[in-house]
Amino acid sequence: MTKQDSQKISNALAVLNEAAREGRDELNEMFSQKYSDLKSAVRKAEAQLSESAKDRAHRLGEVKDATMERVKDTAREVDRKVHESPWPILGSIVAGALLIGFLLGRKK
């Protein structure tokens, strides 16, 4: 192998190394761009989910408040009826307890 062949091979290797560096830089830039796009999409989805969760929590709070109000109204109504006529209510409770005791106490 001559010195000139050796020089040609060295030049060819230098060109290949330069091309590899440029290709690597292009790949890094492309991956960085894709990663940036992915990060942006994830942040956007996260913001949407967060907003949706806040909205659902708000609606759940409203439902809870409405339910608590209904429970309080029902309790007030039951209390009023018991105070107006306690004997029919007390009789119903005793009859129900006897029925449940009878059903649970039966032998099979």
Short mmCIF file of N, CA and C in Angstrom, two decimals:
data_model
loop_
_atom_site.label_atom_id
_atom_site.label_comp_id
_atom_site.label_asym_id
_atom_site.label_seq_id
_atom_site.Cartn_x
_atom_site.Cartn_y
_atom_site.Cartn_z
N MET A 1 0.83 -1.15 0.00
CA MET A 1 0.00 0.00 0.00
C MET A 1 0.90 1.24 0.00
N THR A 2 0.52 2.15 -0.84
CA THR A 2 1.36 3.34 -0.99
C THR A 2 0.89 4.42 -0.04
N LYS A 3 1.74 5.40 0.03
CA LYS A 3 1.43 6.53 0.89
C LYS A 3 0.19 7.26 0.37
N GLN A 4 0.06 7.32 -0.92
CA GLN A 4 -1.09 7.99 -1.53
C GLN A 4 -2.38 7.23 -1.21
N ASP A 5 -2.37 5.90 -1.25
CA ASP A 5 -3.54 5.08 -0.89
C ASP A 5 -3.90 5.29 0.57
N SER A 6 -2.88 5.33 1.36
CA SER A 6 -3.07 5.54 2.79
C SER A 6 -3.71 6.91 3.06
N GLN A 7 -3.27 7.91 2.31
CA GLN A 7 -3.83 9.26 2.44
C GLN A 7 -5.29 9.27 2.00
N LYS A 8 -5.62 8.57 0.92
CA LYS A 8 -6.99 8.49 0.44
C LYS A 8 -7.90 7.83 1.47
N ILE A 9 -7.38 6.75 2.07
CA ILE A 9 -8.16 6.05 3.09
C ILE A 9 -8.39 6.96 4.29
N SER A 10 -7.39 7.69 4.70
CA SER A 10 -7.51 8.62 5.83
C SER A 10 -8.52 9.71 5.51
N ASN A 11 -8.48 10.24 4.29
CA ASN A 11 -9.44 11.26 3.87
C ASN A 11 -10.86 10.70 3.86
N ALA A 12 -11.00 9.49 3.35
CA ALA A 12 -12.32 8.85 3.31
C ALA A 12 -12.85 8.63 4.72
N LEU A 13 -11.97 8.19 5.63
CA LEU A 13 -12.39 8.00 7.02
C LEU A 13 -12.78 9.33 7.67
N ALA A 14 -12.05 10.39 7.35
CA ALA A 14 -12.37 11.71 7.90
C ALA A 14 -13.75 12.16 7.40
N VAL A 15 -14.01 11.94 6.10
CA VAL A 15 -15.31 12.31 5.54
C VAL A 15 -16.42 11.49 6.21
N LEU A 16 -16.20 10.20 6.41
CA LEU A 16 -17.18 9.34 7.07
C LEU A 16 -17.44 9.79 8.52
N ASN A 17 -16.35 10.14 9.22
CA ASN A 17 -16.51 10.63 10.60
C ASN A 17 -17.32 11.92 10.63
N GLU A 18 -17.03 12.82 9.70
CA GLU A 18 -17.77 14.08 9.64
C GLU A 18 -19.24 13.82 9.33
N ALA A 19 -19.51 12.92 8.41
CA ALA A 19 -20.90 12.58 8.07
C ALA A 19 -21.60 11.95 9.27
N ALA A 20 -20.87 11.10 9.98
CA ALA A 20 -21.45 10.47 11.16
C ALA A 20 -21.78 11.52 12.22
N ARG A 21 -20.89 12.48 12.43
CA ARG A 21 -21.15 13.56 13.39
C ARG A 21 -22.37 14.38 12.99
N GLU A 22 -22.44 14.72 11.70
CA GLU A 22 -23.59 15.49 11.22
C GLU A 22 -24.88 14.70 11.38
N GLY A 23 -24.82 13.41 11.05
CA GLY A 23 -25.99 12.54 11.19
C GLY A 23 -26.40 12.43 12.66
N ARG A 24 -25.40 12.31 13.53
CA ARG A 24 -25.68 12.23 14.96
C ARG A 24 -26.33 13.52 15.44
N ASP A 25 -25.81 14.65 14.99
CA ASP A 25 -26.37 15.95 15.38
C ASP A 25 -27.81 16.07 14.87
N GLU A 26 -28.04 15.62 13.63
CA GLU A 26 -29.40 15.65 13.09
C GLU A 26 -30.34 14.77 13.91
N LEU A 27 -29.86 13.57 14.24
CA LEU A 27 -30.68 12.66 15.05
C LEU A 27 -30.97 13.26 16.43
N ASN A 28 -29.94 13.83 17.05
CA ASN A 28 -30.15 14.46 18.36
C ASN A 28 -31.16 15.59 18.28
N GLU A 29 -31.05 16.40 17.23
CA GLU A 29 -31.99 17.50 17.05
C GLU A 29 -33.41 16.98 16.82
N MET A 30 -33.53 15.94 16.00
CA MET A 30 -34.83 15.36 15.71
C MET A 30 -35.45 14.76 16.98
N PHE A 31 -34.63 14.00 17.73
CA PHE A 31 -35.14 13.42 18.98
C PHE A 31 -35.50 14.51 19.99
N SER A 32 -34.70 15.55 20.05
CA SER A 32 -35.01 16.65 20.97
C SER A 32 -36.33 17.30 20.60
N GLN A 33 -36.56 17.51 19.31
CA GLN A 33 -37.81 18.10 18.86
C GLN A 33 -38.99 17.19 19.18
N LYS A 34 -38.85 15.89 18.91
CA LYS A 34 -39.92 14.94 19.17
C LYS A 34 -40.19 14.86 20.67
N TYR A 35 -39.10 14.86 21.48
CA TYR A 35 -39.25 14.82 22.93
C TYR A 35 -39.96 16.06 23.42
N SER A 36 -39.61 17.21 22.85
CA SER A 36 -40.24 18.47 23.22
C SER A 36 -41.73 18.43 22.87
N ASP A 37 -42.05 17.90 21.69
CA ASP A 37 -43.46 17.76 21.29
C ASP A 37 -44.21 16.84 22.24
N LEU A 38 -43.57 15.74 22.60
CA LEU A 38 -44.19 14.78 23.51
C LEU A 38 -44.41 15.42 24.88
N LYS A 39 -43.41 16.14 25.36
CA LYS A 39 -43.54 16.82 26.65
C LYS A 39 -44.68 17.83 26.62
N SER A 40 -44.78 18.55 25.53
CA SER A 40 -45.85 19.54 25.38
C SER A 40 -47.21 18.85 25.39
N ALA A 41 -47.33 17.75 24.68
CA ALA A 41 -48.60 17.02 24.62
C ALA A 41 -48.97 16.48 26.00
N VAL A 42 -47.98 15.97 26.74
CA VAL A 42 -48.24 15.44 28.08
C VAL A 42 -48.69 16.56 29.01
N ARG A 43 -48.04 17.70 28.94
CA ARG A 43 -48.43 18.84 29.79
C ARG A 43 -49.85 19.31 29.47
N LYS A 44 -50.17 19.34 28.18
CA LYS A 44 -51.51 19.76 27.77
C LYS A 44 -52.56 18.77 28.29
N ALA A 45 -52.29 17.47 28.15
CA ALA A 45 -53.22 16.45 28.64
C ALA A 45 -53.35 16.54 30.15
N GLU A 46 -52.24 16.78 30.83
CA GLU A 46 -52.26 16.90 32.29
C GLU A 46 -53.12 18.09 32.72
N ALA A 47 -53.00 19.20 32.02
CA ALA A 47 -53.80 20.39 32.34
C ALA A 47 -55.28 20.11 32.12
N GLN A 48 -55.61 19.40 31.03
CA GLN A 48 -57.01 19.08 30.75
C GLN A 48 -57.57 18.14 31.82
N LEU A 49 -56.77 17.14 32.21
CA LEU A 49 -57.22 16.21 33.24
C LEU A 49 -57.39 16.93 34.58
N SER A 50 -56.48 17.82 34.87
CA SER A 50 -56.57 18.57 36.11
C SER A 50 -57.83 19.42 36.14
N GLU A 51 -58.12 20.07 35.03
CA GLU A 51 -59.33 20.89 34.94
C GLU A 51 -60.57 20.02 35.06
N SER A 52 -60.55 18.86 34.42
CA SER A 52 -61.68 17.94 34.49
C SER A 52 -61.88 17.44 35.92
N ALA A 53 -60.77 17.13 36.60
CA ALA A 53 -60.86 16.66 37.99
C ALA A 53 -61.42 17.76 38.89
N LYS A 54 -61.00 18.99 38.67
CA LYS A 54 -61.52 20.10 39.47
C LYS A 54 -63.01 20.27 39.24
N ASP A 55 -63.43 20.16 37.99
CA ASP A 55 -64.84 20.29 37.65
C ASP A 55 -65.66 19.18 38.32
N ARG A 56 -65.16 17.96 38.25
CA ARG A 56 -65.88 16.84 38.86
C ARG A 56 -65.94 16.99 40.38
N ALA A 57 -64.85 17.45 40.98
CA ALA A 57 -64.84 17.66 42.43
C ALA A 57 -65.87 18.73 42.82
N HIS A 58 -65.96 19.76 42.01
CA HIS A 58 -66.94 20.82 42.28
C HIS A 58 -68.36 20.28 42.18
N ARG A 59 -68.63 19.50 41.12
CA ARG A 59 -69.96 18.92 40.96
C ARG A 59 -70.28 17.94 42.09
N LEU A 60 -69.28 17.18 42.51
CA LEU A 60 -69.47 16.24 43.61
C LEU A 60 -69.80 16.99 44.90
N GLY A 61 -69.13 18.11 45.12
CA GLY A 61 -69.44 18.94 46.28
C GLY A 61 -70.87 19.45 46.24
N GLU A 62 -71.33 19.85 45.07
CA GLU A 62 -72.71 20.32 44.93
C GLU A 62 -73.70 19.20 45.22
N VAL A 63 -73.43 18.01 44.70
CA VAL A 63 -74.31 16.86 44.94
C VAL A 63 -74.33 16.53 46.43
N LYS A 64 -73.15 16.57 47.06
CA LYS A 64 -73.06 16.28 48.49
C LYS A 64 -73.89 17.29 49.29
N ASP A 65 -73.76 18.56 48.95
CA ASP A 65 -74.52 19.59 49.66
C ASP A 65 -76.03 19.39 49.48
N ALA A 66 -76.45 19.08 48.26
CA ALA A 66 -77.87 18.86 48.00
C ALA A 66 -78.37 17.63 48.77
N THR A 67 -77.58 16.58 48.80
CA THR A 67 -77.96 15.36 49.52
C THR A 67 -78.06 15.62 51.01
N MET A 68 -77.09 16.33 51.55
CA MET A 68 -77.13 16.65 52.98
C MET A 68 -78.37 17.48 53.32
N GLU A 69 -78.72 18.39 52.44
CA GLU A 69 -79.92 19.21 52.67
C GLU A 69 -81.17 18.34 52.68
N ARG A 70 -81.24 17.37 51.74
CA ARG A 70 -82.39 16.46 51.71
C ARG A 70 -82.46 15.61 52.97
N VAL A 71 -81.31 15.11 53.41
CA VAL A 71 -81.28 14.29 54.62
C VAL A 71 -81.75 15.10 55.82
N LYS A 72 -81.29 16.33 55.92
CA LYS A 72 -81.71 17.19 57.04
C LYS A 72 -83.22 17.46 56.98
N ASP A 73 -83.73 17.73 55.78
CA ASP A 73 -85.17 17.97 55.63
C ASP A 73 -85.97 16.74 56.03
N THR A 74 -85.51 15.56 55.60
CA THR A 74 -86.21 14.32 55.94
C THR A 74 -86.17 14.08 57.44
N ALA A 75 -85.01 14.31 58.06
CA ALA A 75 -84.89 14.13 59.52
C ALA A 75 -85.83 15.09 60.25
N ARG A 76 -85.91 16.33 59.80
CA ARG A 76 -86.82 17.30 60.43
C ARG A 76 -88.28 16.84 60.30
N GLU A 77 -88.63 16.34 59.11
CA GLU A 77 -90.00 15.88 58.86
C GLU A 77 -90.34 14.68 59.75
N VAL A 78 -89.40 13.72 59.86
CA VAL A 78 -89.63 12.55 60.71
C VAL A 78 -89.76 13.00 62.16
N ASP A 79 -88.90 13.89 62.60
CA ASP A 79 -88.95 14.39 63.98
C ASP A 79 -90.29 15.08 64.26
N ARG A 80 -90.75 15.87 63.30
CA ARG A 80 -92.04 16.57 63.47
C ARG A 80 -93.18 15.57 63.58
N LYS A 81 -93.18 14.54 62.70
CA LYS A 81 -94.26 13.55 62.72
C LYS A 81 -94.25 12.73 64.01
N VAL A 82 -93.06 12.40 64.49
CA VAL A 82 -92.95 11.62 65.73
C VAL A 82 -93.47 12.43 66.90
N HIS A 83 -93.17 13.72 66.91
CA HIS A 83 -93.65 14.56 68.01
C HIS A 83 -95.16 14.80 67.92
N GLU A 84 -95.70 14.83 66.73
CA GLU A 84 -97.15 15.04 66.57
C GLU A 84 -97.94 13.81 67.00
N SER A 85 -97.48 12.63 66.57
CA SER A 85 -98.21 11.40 66.91
C SER A 85 -97.20 10.28 67.17
N PRO A 86 -96.71 10.16 68.39
CA PRO A 86 -95.66 9.18 68.68
C PRO A 86 -96.16 7.73 68.74
N TRP A 87 -97.43 7.49 69.14
CA TRP A 87 -97.87 6.11 69.35
C TRP A 87 -97.94 5.28 68.06
N PRO A 88 -98.44 5.77 66.97
CA PRO A 88 -98.43 4.94 65.75
C PRO A 88 -97.00 4.64 65.27
N ILE A 89 -96.13 5.60 65.42
CA ILE A 89 -94.74 5.38 65.01
C ILE A 89 -94.10 4.34 65.92
N LEU A 90 -94.30 4.49 67.23
CA LEU A 90 -93.72 3.54 68.18
C LEU A 90 -94.29 2.14 67.94
N GLY A 91 -95.58 2.05 67.67
CA GLY A 91 -96.19 0.75 67.37
C GLY A 91 -95.60 0.13 66.12
N SER A 92 -95.34 0.93 65.09
CA SER A 92 -94.74 0.42 63.85
C SER A 92 -93.34 -0.11 64.10
N ILE A 93 -92.59 0.60 64.93
CA ILE A 93 -91.23 0.16 65.24
C ILE A 93 -91.26 -1.16 66.00
N VAL A 94 -92.15 -1.28 66.99
CA VAL A 94 -92.26 -2.52 67.76
C VAL A 94 -92.68 -3.67 66.86
N ALA A 95 -93.67 -3.44 65.99
CA ALA A 95 -94.13 -4.50 65.07
C ALA A 95 -93.00 -4.93 64.14
N GLY A 96 -92.26 -3.98 63.63
CA GLY A 96 -91.13 -4.31 62.76
C GLY A 96 -90.06 -5.10 63.49
N ALA A 97 -89.75 -4.72 64.72
CA ALA A 97 -88.75 -5.44 65.51
C ALA A 97 -89.21 -6.86 65.81
N LEU A 98 -90.50 -7.02 66.15
CA LEU A 98 -91.02 -8.37 66.40
C LEU A 98 -90.94 -9.24 65.15
N LEU A 99 -91.29 -8.67 64.00
CA LEU A 99 -91.23 -9.42 62.74
C LEU A 99 -89.80 -9.84 62.43
N ILE A 100 -88.87 -8.94 62.58
CA ILE A 100 -87.46 -9.27 62.31
C ILE A 100 -86.97 -10.33 63.30
N GLY A 101 -87.35 -10.19 64.58
CA GLY A 101 -86.96 -11.20 65.59
C GLY A 101 -87.55 -12.54 65.26
N PHE A 102 -88.80 -12.57 64.84
CA PHE A 102 -89.46 -13.83 64.48
C PHE A 102 -88.75 -14.50 63.30
N LEU A 103 -88.43 -13.71 62.26
CA LEU A 103 -87.79 -14.27 61.08
C LEU A 103 -86.36 -14.76 61.38
N LEU A 104 -85.66 -14.04 62.19
CA LEU A 104 -84.28 -14.46 62.54
C LEU A 104 -84.27 -15.62 63.53
N GLY A 105 -85.30 -15.73 64.35
CA GLY A 105 -85.32 -16.77 65.37
C GLY A 105 -85.89 -18.09 64.90
N ARG A 106 -86.44 -18.15 63.72
CA ARG A 106 -87.03 -19.40 63.21
C ARG A 106 -85.95 -20.43 62.97
N LYS A 107 -86.27 -21.69 63.24
CA LYS A 107 -85.36 -22.78 62.92
C LYS A 107 -85.64 -23.23 61.50
N LYS A 108 -84.63 -23.60 60.84
CA LYS A 108 -84.79 -24.02 59.44
C LYS A 108 -85.02 -25.48 59.31
#
